[in-house]
Short mmCIF file of C-alpha atoms and ligand atoms in Angstrom, two decimals:
data_model
loop_
_atom_site.label_atom_id
_atom_site.label_comp_id
_atom_site.label_asym_id
_atom_site.label_seq_id
_atom_site.Cartn_x
_atom_site.Cartn_y
_atom_site.Cartn_z
CA MET A 1 68.46 -50.51 43.84
CA GLU A 2 68.54 -48.13 46.96
CA SER A 3 65.11 -46.86 46.19
CA LYS A 4 63.70 -50.48 45.72
CA ILE A 5 64.97 -51.27 49.30
CA LEU A 6 63.32 -47.85 50.65
CA TRP A 7 60.20 -49.06 49.22
CA SER A 8 60.13 -52.57 50.85
CA SER A 9 61.08 -51.31 54.37
CA TYR A 10 58.09 -48.68 53.68
CA SER A 11 55.82 -51.53 52.98
CA LEU A 12 57.04 -53.55 56.00
CA MET A 13 56.25 -50.48 58.32
CA PHE A 14 52.73 -50.27 57.03
CA LEU A 15 52.23 -53.80 58.57
CA VAL A 16 53.95 -53.01 61.67
CA PHE A 17 52.05 -49.56 62.13
CA CYS A 18 49.29 -49.97 64.66
CA SER A 19 48.19 -53.58 63.51
CA GLY A 20 46.05 -56.13 65.25
CA ALA A 21 44.57 -55.67 68.55
CA ALA A 22 47.51 -55.24 70.59
CA ALA A 23 48.77 -52.48 68.32
CA TYR A 24 52.32 -51.55 68.67
CA ASP A 25 53.72 -48.37 67.05
CA ALA A 26 57.15 -48.41 66.46
CA LEU A 27 57.18 -44.53 66.24
CA ASP A 28 54.94 -44.01 69.78
CA PRO A 29 55.82 -47.21 71.61
CA ASN A 30 53.83 -45.93 74.66
CA GLY A 31 51.09 -44.42 72.97
CA ASN A 32 47.85 -44.99 74.62
CA ILE A 33 44.62 -43.39 75.69
CA THR A 34 43.98 -43.67 79.48
CA ILE A 35 40.73 -43.47 80.93
CA LYS A 36 40.61 -43.10 84.67
CA TRP A 37 37.53 -43.35 87.03
CA ASP A 38 37.81 -41.34 90.33
CA VAL A 39 34.99 -42.12 92.68
CA ILE A 40 34.90 -39.01 94.40
CA SER A 41 31.94 -39.56 96.70
CA TRP A 42 29.52 -42.65 97.74
CA THR A 43 25.79 -41.74 97.51
CA PRO A 44 22.97 -44.03 99.29
CA ASP A 45 22.68 -46.07 96.01
CA GLY A 46 25.86 -45.80 94.39
CA TYR A 47 28.61 -43.17 93.57
CA VAL A 48 29.56 -40.06 91.84
CA ALA A 49 32.84 -40.35 89.54
CA VAL A 50 35.04 -37.89 87.53
CA VAL A 51 36.22 -39.53 84.33
CA THR A 52 39.21 -38.51 82.73
CA MET A 53 40.46 -39.33 79.26
CA ASN A 54 44.29 -38.56 78.80
CA ASN A 55 45.47 -38.79 75.06
CA PHE A 56 49.16 -40.17 75.87
CA GLN A 57 49.76 -40.61 71.99
CA MET A 58 52.46 -38.54 70.52
CA TYR A 59 50.67 -37.53 67.02
CA ARG A 60 47.49 -39.28 67.08
CA ILE A 61 44.63 -36.82 67.61
CA ILE A 62 40.78 -37.10 67.99
CA THR A 63 39.33 -34.81 65.35
CA SER A 64 35.66 -33.61 65.19
CA PRO A 65 33.02 -35.07 65.73
CA GLY A 66 35.00 -36.39 68.52
CA TRP A 67 35.02 -39.53 70.80
CA THR A 68 32.48 -41.90 71.77
CA LEU A 69 33.08 -43.64 74.76
CA GLY A 70 31.15 -46.86 75.76
CA TRP A 71 31.02 -49.64 78.44
CA THR A 72 28.75 -52.44 79.78
CA TRP A 73 27.44 -52.17 83.50
CA ALA A 74 28.32 -55.36 85.57
CA LYS A 75 24.78 -55.14 87.25
CA ASN A 76 21.86 -53.14 87.01
CA GLU A 77 23.59 -49.74 87.18
CA VAL A 78 21.93 -46.59 85.76
CA ILE A 79 23.11 -43.09 85.32
CA TRP A 80 21.21 -40.60 87.47
CA SER A 81 22.91 -37.72 86.01
CA MET A 82 26.09 -36.55 84.10
CA VAL A 83 27.74 -33.24 83.77
CA GLY A 84 30.33 -32.38 80.75
CA ALA A 85 28.98 -35.13 78.79
CA GLN A 86 25.68 -37.01 77.77
CA ALA A 87 24.66 -40.43 76.91
CA ILE A 88 23.32 -40.80 73.24
CA ASP A 89 20.64 -42.92 74.08
CA GLN A 90 18.35 -42.75 77.49
CA GLY A 91 17.26 -46.64 77.15
CA ASP A 92 14.30 -47.88 78.95
CA CYS A 93 13.66 -46.24 82.33
CA SER A 94 10.20 -47.32 82.42
CA LYS A 95 10.27 -48.85 85.76
CA PHE A 96 11.24 -45.45 87.41
CA ARG A 97 8.29 -43.59 88.21
CA SER A 98 9.18 -40.12 89.92
CA ASN A 99 13.02 -39.57 89.40
CA ILE A 100 14.02 -40.55 86.29
CA PRO A 101 17.56 -41.46 85.24
CA HIS A 102 19.62 -39.87 82.57
CA SER A 103 20.27 -43.31 81.07
CA CYS A 104 19.10 -46.79 82.00
CA LYS A 105 21.06 -48.43 78.84
CA ARG A 106 23.12 -51.46 79.98
CA ASN A 107 25.92 -50.42 77.47
CA PRO A 108 25.52 -46.66 77.48
CA ALA A 109 27.59 -44.65 74.86
CA ILE A 110 28.82 -41.29 75.82
CA VAL A 111 29.63 -38.30 73.90
CA ASP A 112 31.22 -34.98 75.00
CA LEU A 113 29.02 -31.84 75.15
CA LEU A 114 30.02 -28.71 72.78
CA PRO A 115 31.89 -25.69 74.12
CA ASN A 116 28.81 -23.48 74.29
CA VAL A 117 26.90 -25.22 76.73
CA PRO A 118 25.77 -23.36 79.83
CA TYR A 119 28.35 -23.34 82.90
CA ASN A 120 26.35 -25.36 85.02
CA GLN A 121 26.66 -28.25 82.66
CA GLN A 122 30.37 -28.18 82.55
CA ILE A 123 33.35 -29.18 84.55
CA ALA A 124 37.15 -28.68 84.26
CA ASN A 125 38.47 -30.12 80.79
CA CYS A 126 34.83 -31.05 79.44
CA CYS A 127 33.07 -29.54 76.57
CA LYS A 128 35.32 -29.84 73.58
CA GLY A 129 32.96 -31.49 71.29
CA GLY A 130 35.15 -34.60 71.71
CA VAL A 131 38.13 -33.17 70.26
CA LEU A 132 41.69 -34.29 71.68
CA ALA A 133 44.94 -32.85 70.88
CA SER A 134 47.89 -35.21 71.21
CA MET A 135 50.79 -35.42 73.82
CA GLY A 136 53.16 -34.36 71.24
CA ASN A 137 51.52 -31.07 69.94
CA ASP A 138 49.45 -29.87 73.00
CA PRO A 139 49.61 -31.72 76.24
CA SER A 140 47.17 -29.31 77.92
CA ALA A 141 44.60 -29.90 75.50
CA ALA A 142 44.93 -33.77 75.27
CA LEU A 143 42.56 -34.18 78.10
CA SER A 144 38.76 -34.63 78.40
CA ALA A 145 36.80 -35.04 81.52
CA PHE A 146 33.34 -35.44 82.51
CA GLN A 147 31.27 -36.50 85.84
CA VAL A 148 28.81 -39.28 86.16
CA SER A 149 26.58 -39.95 89.08
CA VAL A 150 25.63 -43.74 89.01
CA GLY A 151 22.71 -45.56 90.78
CA SER A 152 21.71 -48.80 91.55
CA ALA A 153 25.38 -49.72 92.15
CA GLY A 154 27.56 -50.78 94.86
CA ASN A 155 28.52 -47.81 97.22
CA THR A 156 31.66 -48.95 99.18
CA ASP A 157 34.92 -49.88 97.38
CA ARG A 158 33.96 -53.61 98.38
CA THR A 159 30.55 -54.06 96.78
CA VAL A 160 31.14 -51.45 93.62
CA LYS A 161 31.55 -53.57 90.28
CA LEU A 162 33.89 -52.06 87.72
CA PRO A 163 32.15 -51.57 84.51
CA LYS A 164 33.26 -53.78 81.56
CA ASN A 165 33.89 -54.15 77.94
CA PHE A 166 35.16 -50.40 77.35
CA THR A 167 34.97 -49.12 73.68
CA LEU A 168 36.41 -46.00 72.37
CA ILE A 169 35.46 -44.71 68.93
CA ALA A 170 36.88 -41.87 67.40
CA PRO A 171 36.46 -40.52 63.51
CA GLY A 172 39.00 -42.47 61.47
CA GLY A 173 40.56 -44.60 64.32
CA GLY A 174 39.10 -47.44 66.18
CA TYR A 175 40.71 -48.24 69.33
CA THR A 176 40.87 -51.56 71.54
CA CYS A 177 40.44 -51.14 75.35
CA GLY A 178 41.69 -53.27 77.90
CA PRO A 179 39.67 -54.29 81.13
CA ALA A 180 39.32 -51.88 84.04
CA LYS A 181 41.94 -52.36 86.74
CA ILE A 182 41.75 -50.76 90.25
CA ILE A 183 44.86 -48.72 90.80
CA ARG A 184 46.11 -46.71 93.77
CA PRO A 185 43.40 -43.62 94.52
CA THR A 186 44.39 -40.49 92.75
CA LEU A 187 45.48 -37.64 94.90
CA PHE A 188 44.08 -34.14 94.30
CA ILE A 189 45.75 -30.84 95.44
CA THR A 190 43.47 -28.08 96.39
CA PRO A 191 43.99 -24.96 94.11
CA ASP A 192 45.75 -23.03 96.76
CA ARG A 193 48.13 -26.03 97.03
CA ARG A 194 47.70 -26.33 100.97
CA ARG A 195 45.72 -29.38 101.01
CA ILE A 196 45.43 -32.96 99.44
CA THR A 197 42.64 -35.11 99.11
CA ARG A 198 42.33 -38.45 97.55
CA ALA A 199 39.88 -40.25 95.58
CA MET A 200 37.51 -42.93 97.31
CA MET A 201 38.56 -45.60 94.88
CA THR A 202 40.04 -45.34 91.28
CA TRP A 203 40.38 -47.63 88.34
CA ARG A 204 41.85 -47.05 84.94
CA VAL A 205 41.32 -48.47 81.31
CA ILE A 206 44.06 -48.44 78.69
CA CYS A 207 42.87 -47.97 75.03
CA THR A 208 45.41 -48.43 72.27
CA CYS A 209 44.80 -47.51 68.46
CA SER A 210 43.70 -50.52 66.38
CA GLN A 211 44.11 -50.56 62.68
CA PHE A 212 41.68 -53.43 62.72
CA LEU A 213 38.91 -51.04 63.55
CA ALA A 214 40.32 -48.00 61.84
CA SER A 215 39.11 -47.00 58.49
CA PRO A 216 41.37 -48.83 56.03
CA LYS A 217 40.74 -46.19 53.52
CA PRO A 218 43.63 -43.72 53.28
CA THR A 219 42.92 -40.02 53.63
CA CYS A 220 46.45 -38.45 52.46
CA CYS A 221 48.89 -38.65 49.97
CA LEU A 222 52.39 -37.20 49.10
CA SER A 223 53.51 -35.50 46.14
CA LEU A 224 57.21 -34.34 45.31
CA SER A 225 59.33 -32.04 43.45
CA SER A 226 62.68 -30.58 43.30
CA PHE A 227 64.39 -27.44 41.85
CA HIS A 228 66.41 -29.74 39.61
CA ASN A 229 63.43 -30.93 37.65
CA GLY A 230 60.64 -29.10 36.38
CA SER A 231 58.24 -32.10 36.71
CA ILE A 232 56.12 -32.69 39.51
CA THR A 233 55.53 -36.23 40.95
CA PRO A 234 51.85 -36.37 41.70
CA CYS A 235 50.17 -38.43 44.20
CA PRO A 236 49.22 -41.87 42.69
CA SER A 237 45.67 -41.67 40.99
CA CYS A 238 42.98 -43.08 43.13
CA SER A 239 45.16 -43.05 46.19
CA CYS A 240 42.11 -42.48 48.59
CA GLY A 241 39.22 -43.21 45.80
CA CYS A 242 38.68 -42.45 42.22
CA GLN A 243 37.00 -39.38 40.93
CA ASN A 244 33.21 -39.89 39.67
CA SER A 245 30.52 -37.53 38.78
CA SER A 246 28.90 -37.46 42.35
CA ASN A 247 31.65 -37.55 44.78
CA CYS A 248 33.29 -34.25 44.42
CA VAL A 249 33.17 -30.57 43.31
CA MET A 250 35.06 -28.80 40.73
CA LYS A 251 35.23 -25.32 42.53
CA THR A 252 34.28 -23.69 45.66
CA PRO A 253 30.56 -24.17 46.62
CA HIS A 254 28.73 -21.05 47.25
CA GLY A 255 26.02 -20.38 49.46
CA ASN A 256 24.91 -22.12 52.94
CA VAL A 257 25.05 -25.74 52.20
CA PRO A 258 24.00 -27.60 55.22
CA LYS A 259 27.13 -28.23 57.11
CA LYS A 260 27.45 -31.98 57.74
CA VAL A 261 30.66 -32.62 59.38
CA ASN A 262 30.74 -36.23 58.46
CA LYS A 263 30.19 -35.71 54.97
CA PRO A 264 33.25 -34.21 53.03
CA VAL A 265 32.82 -31.85 49.89
CA LEU A 266 36.00 -32.75 48.45
CA ARG A 267 37.41 -30.67 45.63
CA CYS A 268 37.95 -32.99 42.48
CA THR A 269 41.55 -34.30 41.99
CA LYS A 270 42.90 -37.21 40.47
CA HIS A 271 43.91 -38.87 43.99
CA MET A 272 40.74 -37.76 45.62
CA CYS A 273 42.47 -37.51 49.17
CA PRO A 274 41.15 -34.75 51.53
CA ILE A 275 44.91 -34.01 52.48
CA ASN A 276 47.87 -33.65 50.28
CA VAL A 277 51.41 -33.18 51.59
CA HIS A 278 53.95 -31.80 49.15
CA TRP A 279 57.56 -32.09 49.72
CA HIS A 280 59.86 -29.77 47.54
CA VAL A 281 63.62 -29.87 47.56
CA LYS A 282 64.35 -26.36 47.12
CA SER A 283 68.04 -26.11 47.47
CA ASN A 284 71.30 -28.16 48.02
CA TYR A 285 74.55 -26.84 49.08
CA LYS A 286 77.75 -28.24 50.32
CA LYS A 287 76.90 -28.53 53.96
CA TYR A 288 73.04 -27.51 53.89
CA TRP A 289 70.02 -28.41 51.82
CA SER A 290 66.54 -27.33 52.35
CA ALA A 291 62.83 -28.45 51.59
CA LYS A 292 59.56 -26.82 51.62
CA ILE A 293 56.60 -29.03 53.15
CA THR A 294 53.16 -27.77 51.77
CA ILE A 295 50.13 -29.20 53.34
CA THR A 296 46.68 -28.64 51.40
CA ASN A 297 43.31 -29.20 52.58
CA PHE A 298 40.81 -30.71 49.79
CA ASN A 299 37.82 -30.75 51.88
CA TYR A 300 35.55 -27.80 51.73
CA ARG A 301 33.82 -28.68 55.05
CA PHE A 302 36.50 -29.16 57.40
CA ASN A 303 39.04 -27.37 59.25
CA HIS A 304 41.85 -29.57 60.95
CA THR A 305 42.41 -28.08 64.31
CA GLN A 306 45.74 -29.19 66.09
CA TRP A 307 46.94 -31.17 63.06
CA THR A 308 50.05 -33.17 63.20
CA LEU A 309 52.43 -34.12 60.65
CA VAL A 310 55.00 -36.82 60.98
CA VAL A 311 58.02 -37.40 58.84
CA GLN A 312 60.84 -39.78 58.59
CA HIS A 313 63.68 -38.77 56.76
CA PRO A 314 67.30 -39.84 57.64
CA ASN A 315 68.53 -36.27 57.66
CA LEU A 316 66.05 -35.06 60.20
CA ASN A 317 68.17 -35.77 63.31
CA ASN A 318 69.93 -32.58 61.80
CA ALA A 319 67.39 -29.87 61.03
CA THR A 320 68.81 -26.89 61.92
CA LYS A 321 65.89 -24.41 61.14
CA VAL A 322 62.25 -25.16 60.64
CA SER A 323 60.04 -21.91 59.84
CA SER A 324 56.66 -21.37 60.80
CA PHE A 325 55.81 -24.87 62.18
CA ALA A 326 56.51 -26.13 65.52
CA TYR A 327 58.82 -29.31 65.48
CA LYS A 328 60.01 -31.88 67.85
CA SER A 329 62.23 -35.11 67.49
CA LEU A 330 59.86 -37.91 68.09
CA MET A 331 62.23 -40.18 69.50
CA PRO A 332 65.07 -37.93 70.70
CA TYR A 333 66.95 -40.46 72.88
CA THR A 334 66.70 -43.39 70.64
CA ALA A 335 69.43 -44.68 68.07
CA ILE A 336 66.74 -44.20 65.17
CA ASN A 337 66.21 -40.46 65.73
CA ASP A 338 65.13 -39.72 62.07
CA THR A 339 61.49 -39.15 62.80
CA ALA A 340 60.16 -35.63 63.29
CA LEU A 341 56.70 -34.40 64.54
CA PHE A 342 55.69 -31.15 62.89
CA TYR A 343 52.62 -29.15 64.28
CA GLY A 344 50.88 -25.69 63.88
CA ARG A 345 51.62 -22.73 66.10
CA LYS A 346 49.02 -21.87 68.46
CA SER A 347 46.73 -19.10 66.83
CA TYR A 348 48.96 -18.92 63.74
CA ASN A 349 48.72 -21.96 61.85
CA ASP A 350 47.59 -24.71 64.11
CA VAL A 351 44.34 -25.10 62.31
CA LEU A 352 44.59 -26.01 58.47
CA MET A 353 41.44 -24.13 57.09
CA GLN A 354 38.98 -25.72 54.87
CA ALA A 355 39.77 -26.05 51.15
CA GLY A 356 40.39 -22.74 49.36
CA ALA A 357 42.70 -19.88 49.20
CA LYS A 358 43.63 -20.13 52.87
CA GLY A 359 43.43 -24.21 52.98
CA ASN A 360 47.22 -24.64 53.23
CA VAL A 361 49.95 -24.43 55.73
CA HIS A 362 53.76 -24.70 54.75
CA SER A 363 57.07 -24.60 56.25
CA ASP A 364 60.82 -24.54 54.86
CA LEU A 365 63.31 -26.73 56.63
CA THR A 366 66.96 -26.22 56.51
CA LEU A 367 68.93 -29.72 57.09
CA GLU A 368 72.71 -29.94 57.42
CA LYS A 369 74.34 -32.97 55.96
CA ASP A 370 76.92 -34.65 57.88
CA GLY A 371 80.13 -35.61 56.13
CA LYS A 372 79.38 -39.14 55.57
CA THR A 373 75.97 -38.21 53.72
CA ILE A 374 76.01 -38.94 50.07
CA ALA A 375 74.96 -36.45 47.83
CA LEU A 376 71.12 -35.85 47.20
CA LYS A 377 71.28 -39.03 44.71
CA LYS A 378 68.11 -40.40 43.48
CA GLY A 379 65.28 -40.46 46.07
CA TRP A 380 67.52 -39.63 49.36
CA ALA A 381 66.00 -36.34 49.52
CA PHE A 382 62.58 -37.34 49.83
CA PRO A 383 60.76 -38.52 52.98
CA ARG A 384 60.49 -42.33 53.50
CA ARG A 385 57.08 -42.13 55.47
CA VAL A 386 54.63 -39.35 56.09
CA TYR A 387 51.54 -39.58 58.32
CA PHE A 388 49.07 -36.86 58.74
CA ASN A 389 47.15 -36.91 61.99
CA GLY A 390 48.47 -40.38 62.66
CA ASN A 391 47.42 -41.69 59.31
CA PRO A 392 50.10 -42.69 56.66
CA CYS A 393 49.87 -40.83 53.62
CA VAL A 394 50.19 -42.74 50.00
CA MET A 395 53.40 -42.40 48.49
CA PRO A 396 54.25 -42.14 44.91
CA SER A 397 56.31 -45.17 43.50
CA PRO A 398 60.08 -44.38 43.97
CA GLU A 399 60.27 -45.17 40.11
CA SER A 400 58.32 -42.01 39.57
CA TYR A 401 60.56 -39.74 41.82
CA PRO A 402 62.02 -36.63 40.11
CA TYR A 403 65.23 -37.39 38.85
CA LEU A 404 68.13 -35.70 40.92
CA PRO A 405 71.47 -35.78 39.14
CA ASN A 406 74.21 -37.72 41.35
CA PHE A 407 76.49 -34.61 41.38
CA ALA A 408 73.73 -32.40 42.64
CA GLY A 409 75.65 -29.15 42.30
CA THR A 410 75.01 -25.87 43.92
CA ARG A 411 72.17 -23.53 42.56
C1 NAG B 501 50.26 -45.58 78.58
O1 NAG B 501 50.77 -44.35 78.31
C2 NAG B 501 51.52 -43.73 79.56
C3 NAG B 501 51.82 -42.58 79.50
O2 NAG B 501 52.97 -42.60 78.22
C4 NAG B 501 52.61 -44.77 80.15
O3 NAG B 501 53.16 -44.52 81.12
C5 NAG B 501 51.92 -46.35 80.25
O4 NAG B 501 53.24 -46.98 80.50
C6 NAG B 501 51.22 -46.63 78.91
N1 NAG B 501 50.68 -47.76 79.06
C7 NAG B 501 50.33 -48.98 78.25
C8 NAG B 501 49.89 -50.23 78.50
O5 NAG B 501 51.17 -48.81 77.17
C1 NAG B 502 31.22 -55.53 74.29
O1 NAG B 502 30.78 -54.44 73.38
C2 NAG B 502 30.69 -54.60 72.02
C3 NAG B 502 30.15 -53.44 71.33
O2 NAG B 502 29.19 -52.71 72.15
C4 NAG B 502 29.47 -55.84 71.92
O3 NAG B 502 29.58 -55.98 70.43
C5 NAG B 502 29.89 -56.93 72.89
O4 NAG B 502 28.95 -58.00 72.39
C6 NAG B 502 30.09 -56.75 74.08
N1 NAG B 502 30.58 -57.78 74.84
C7 NAG B 502 30.24 -58.22 76.03
C8 NAG B 502 30.80 -59.59 76.54
O5 NAG B 502 29.31 -57.66 76.40
C1 NAG B 503 31.31 -42.31 43.33
O1 NAG B 503 31.95 -42.62 44.41
C2 NAG B 503 31.56 -43.09 45.70
C3 NAG B 503 32.81 -43.28 46.46
O2 NAG B 503 33.86 -42.63 46.40
C4 NAG B 503 30.64 -44.13 45.63
O3 NAG B 503 30.00 -44.46 46.81
C5 NAG B 503 29.55 -43.93 44.46
O4 NAG B 503 28.59 -45.03 44.37
C6 NAG B 503 30.27 -43.66 42.97
N1 NAG B 503 29.16 -43.14 42.28
C7 NAG B 503 29.34 -43.33 41.03
C8 NAG B 503 28.19 -42.95 40.25
O5 NAG B 503 30.10 -44.25 40.50
C1 NAG B 504 36.70 -23.05 59.28
O1 NAG B 504 37.13 -21.90 60.14
C2 NAG B 504 36.69 -20.66 59.32
C3 NAG B 504 37.25 -19.42 60.30
O2 NAG B 504 37.33 -19.60 61.59
C4 NAG B 504 35.06 -20.53 59.59
O3 NAG B 504 34.92 -19.14 58.84
C5 NAG B 504 34.54 -21.78 58.49
O4 NAG B 504 33.29 -21.65 58.65
C6 NAG B 504 35.19 -22.77 59.36
N1 NAG B 504 34.63 -24.23 58.46
C7 NAG B 504 33.94 -25.19 58.91
C8 NAG B 504 33.63 -26.01 57.77
O5 NAG B 504 33.76 -25.31 60.10
C1 NAG B 505 67.97 -36.17 67.81
O1 NAG B 505 67.44 -35.27 67.10
C2 NAG B 505 67.17 -34.10 67.99
C3 NAG B 505 66.62 -32.84 66.88
O2 NAG B 505 67.43 -32.64 65.96
C4 NAG B 505 68.37 -33.64 68.71
O3 NAG B 505 68.06 -32.42 69.26
C5 NAG B 505 69.00 -34.87 69.52
O4 NAG B 505 69.89 -34.45 70.08
C6 NAG B 505 69.02 -36.19 68.77
N1 NAG B 505 69.63 -37.10 69.48
C7 NAG B 505 70.58 -37.98 69.26
C8 NAG B 505 70.79 -39.12 70.40
O5 NAG B 505 71.20 -37.99 68.38
C1 NAG B 506 75.01 -33.39 62.14
O1 NAG B 506 75.48 -32.61 61.59
C2 NAG B 506 76.93 -32.44 62.25
C3 NAG B 506 77.59 -31.42 61.43
O2 NAG B 506 77.97 -31.88 60.36
C4 NAG B 506 77.64 -33.66 62.50
O3 NAG B 506 78.88 -33.28 63.27
C5 NAG B 506 76.89 -34.54 63.29
O4 NAG B 506 77.27 -35.77 63.14
C6 NAG B 506 75.45 -34.71 62.55
N1 NAG B 506 74.53 -35.68 63.61
C7 NAG B 506 74.08 -36.52 63.21
C8 NAG B 506 73.24 -37.56 64.04
O5 NAG B 506 74.17 -37.00 61.83
C1 NAG B 507 62.88 -35.32 35.79
O1 NAG B 507 62.08 -36.53 36.58
C2 NAG B 507 61.56 -37.38 35.70
C3 NAG B 507 60.98 -38.39 36.51
O2 NAG B 507 62.13 -39.07 37.16
C4 NAG B 507 62.42 -38.00 34.67
O3 NAG B 507 61.57 -38.53 33.70
C5 NAG B 507 63.00 -36.69 33.71
O4 NAG B 507 63.81 -37.15 32.77
C6 NAG B 507 63.63 -35.82 34.80
N1 NAG B 507 64.02 -34.73 33.95
C7 NAG B 507 65.29 -34.04 33.98
C8 NAG B 507 65.12 -32.73 33.13
O5 NAG B 507 65.99 -34.45 34.53
#
């Protein structure tokens, strides 16, 4: 009975989660990516702007190969030069004779540079290969920036025309962007903190995650086990695709297979998900119980940097001990305080390594039961929802959960 109810509330959440153009994510109500253009100087035929992208989302990160930012110029603007990023396509610059612009496209698509570019092509917070951490796991890395010098454009705050039709594309997740809006000019404080300067003009664009544009194919699944029952409840078969003779490998590939980040090399499994989250109920005492979370990477060609894991469980408001992962309550001040964000500790396990012996991270949780909480009856000890890097994990059906006897005595 209880598990049926849980199951239907879980499917309902699937619909609510980041759906439609005006996405609303109940677990991250203010989550957005804010793109700000600060005009830092006017030039004879346009302006120089610093563009910053702030990922204000709590747990959605942008992974390698990174973001692509696009827009449509209002008139016939060109990009003279860029620092810290580049336009993918120069477009048709044939009407320019001597000084050739960086891009003449009406709708340029911009990508970040890689970390190893020469210093004279970098600005602060650029050149991360388009990878953005989330506000929840690392606010200092949830920021990307580049500088653009625009020509054939207005060069006063009255004549400048804002770019239109912004698009933000990220691996596995599309974003919908609103129109550019002029806001109060940004203030900059000099490094010695003794002087404040201000942008000539500032506008901003807000982008929210759009399930509509995101890939509908799951990339993660959940499996379960319990100390009470020797059987493991596996991920549902074909959770992320079905195994066939050409889409996976049986064991670690040898040699220098060309690295195509976009083309995963998956280990063959019945679920065919690149990520498996396993929840094991380890022990159950009168006042405390514990669980072990293991995240396993099945992709031989991808390291997940700054991964995030979101788990909803009614008892996560009372986690008293969490080993090896960093942990925070996702909505600490609301009535529904049952969802936790887990992420790796810096230079310890914040990179989930490619598939193989090192391709997993794990943590032990100790949770305190409150007096009213029923013993660990069927299904109660298992999470209600799990997201890896913001993508929902496919759950086993509640009927297949390992059976936990009602009396749930101590070990
Ligand atoms: C975008 O995120 C920022 C930071 O959380 C928040 O202040 C702002 O209200 C958000 N904007 C929208 C439109 O959600
Ligand atoms: C906005 O951009 C998208 C993608 O580049 C394009 O398909 C669409 O036609 C553009 N709309 C306008 C009004 O330029
Ligand atoms: C194997 O599966 C992939 C997608 O997972 C599909 O693109 C491909 O056509 C399949 N190949 C065969 C031989 O069925
Ligand atoms: C993952 O990281 C390890 C250690 O830094 C490195 O040896 C390996 O090449 C990386 N794999 C990929 C696919 O980038
Ligand atoms: C929510 O849970 C967190 C983490 O256990 C806790 O620190 C916080 O006090 C809780 N807030 C409320 C309102 O219960
Ligand atoms: C957490 O556990 C303590 C101790 O049992 C209990 O007093 C408290 O009510 C619990 N908090 C919540 C939010 O359930
Ligand atoms: C373990 O759980 C499975 C699935 O719910 C159930 O079929 C089986 O009877 C349980 N085994 C024991 C020993 O409780």
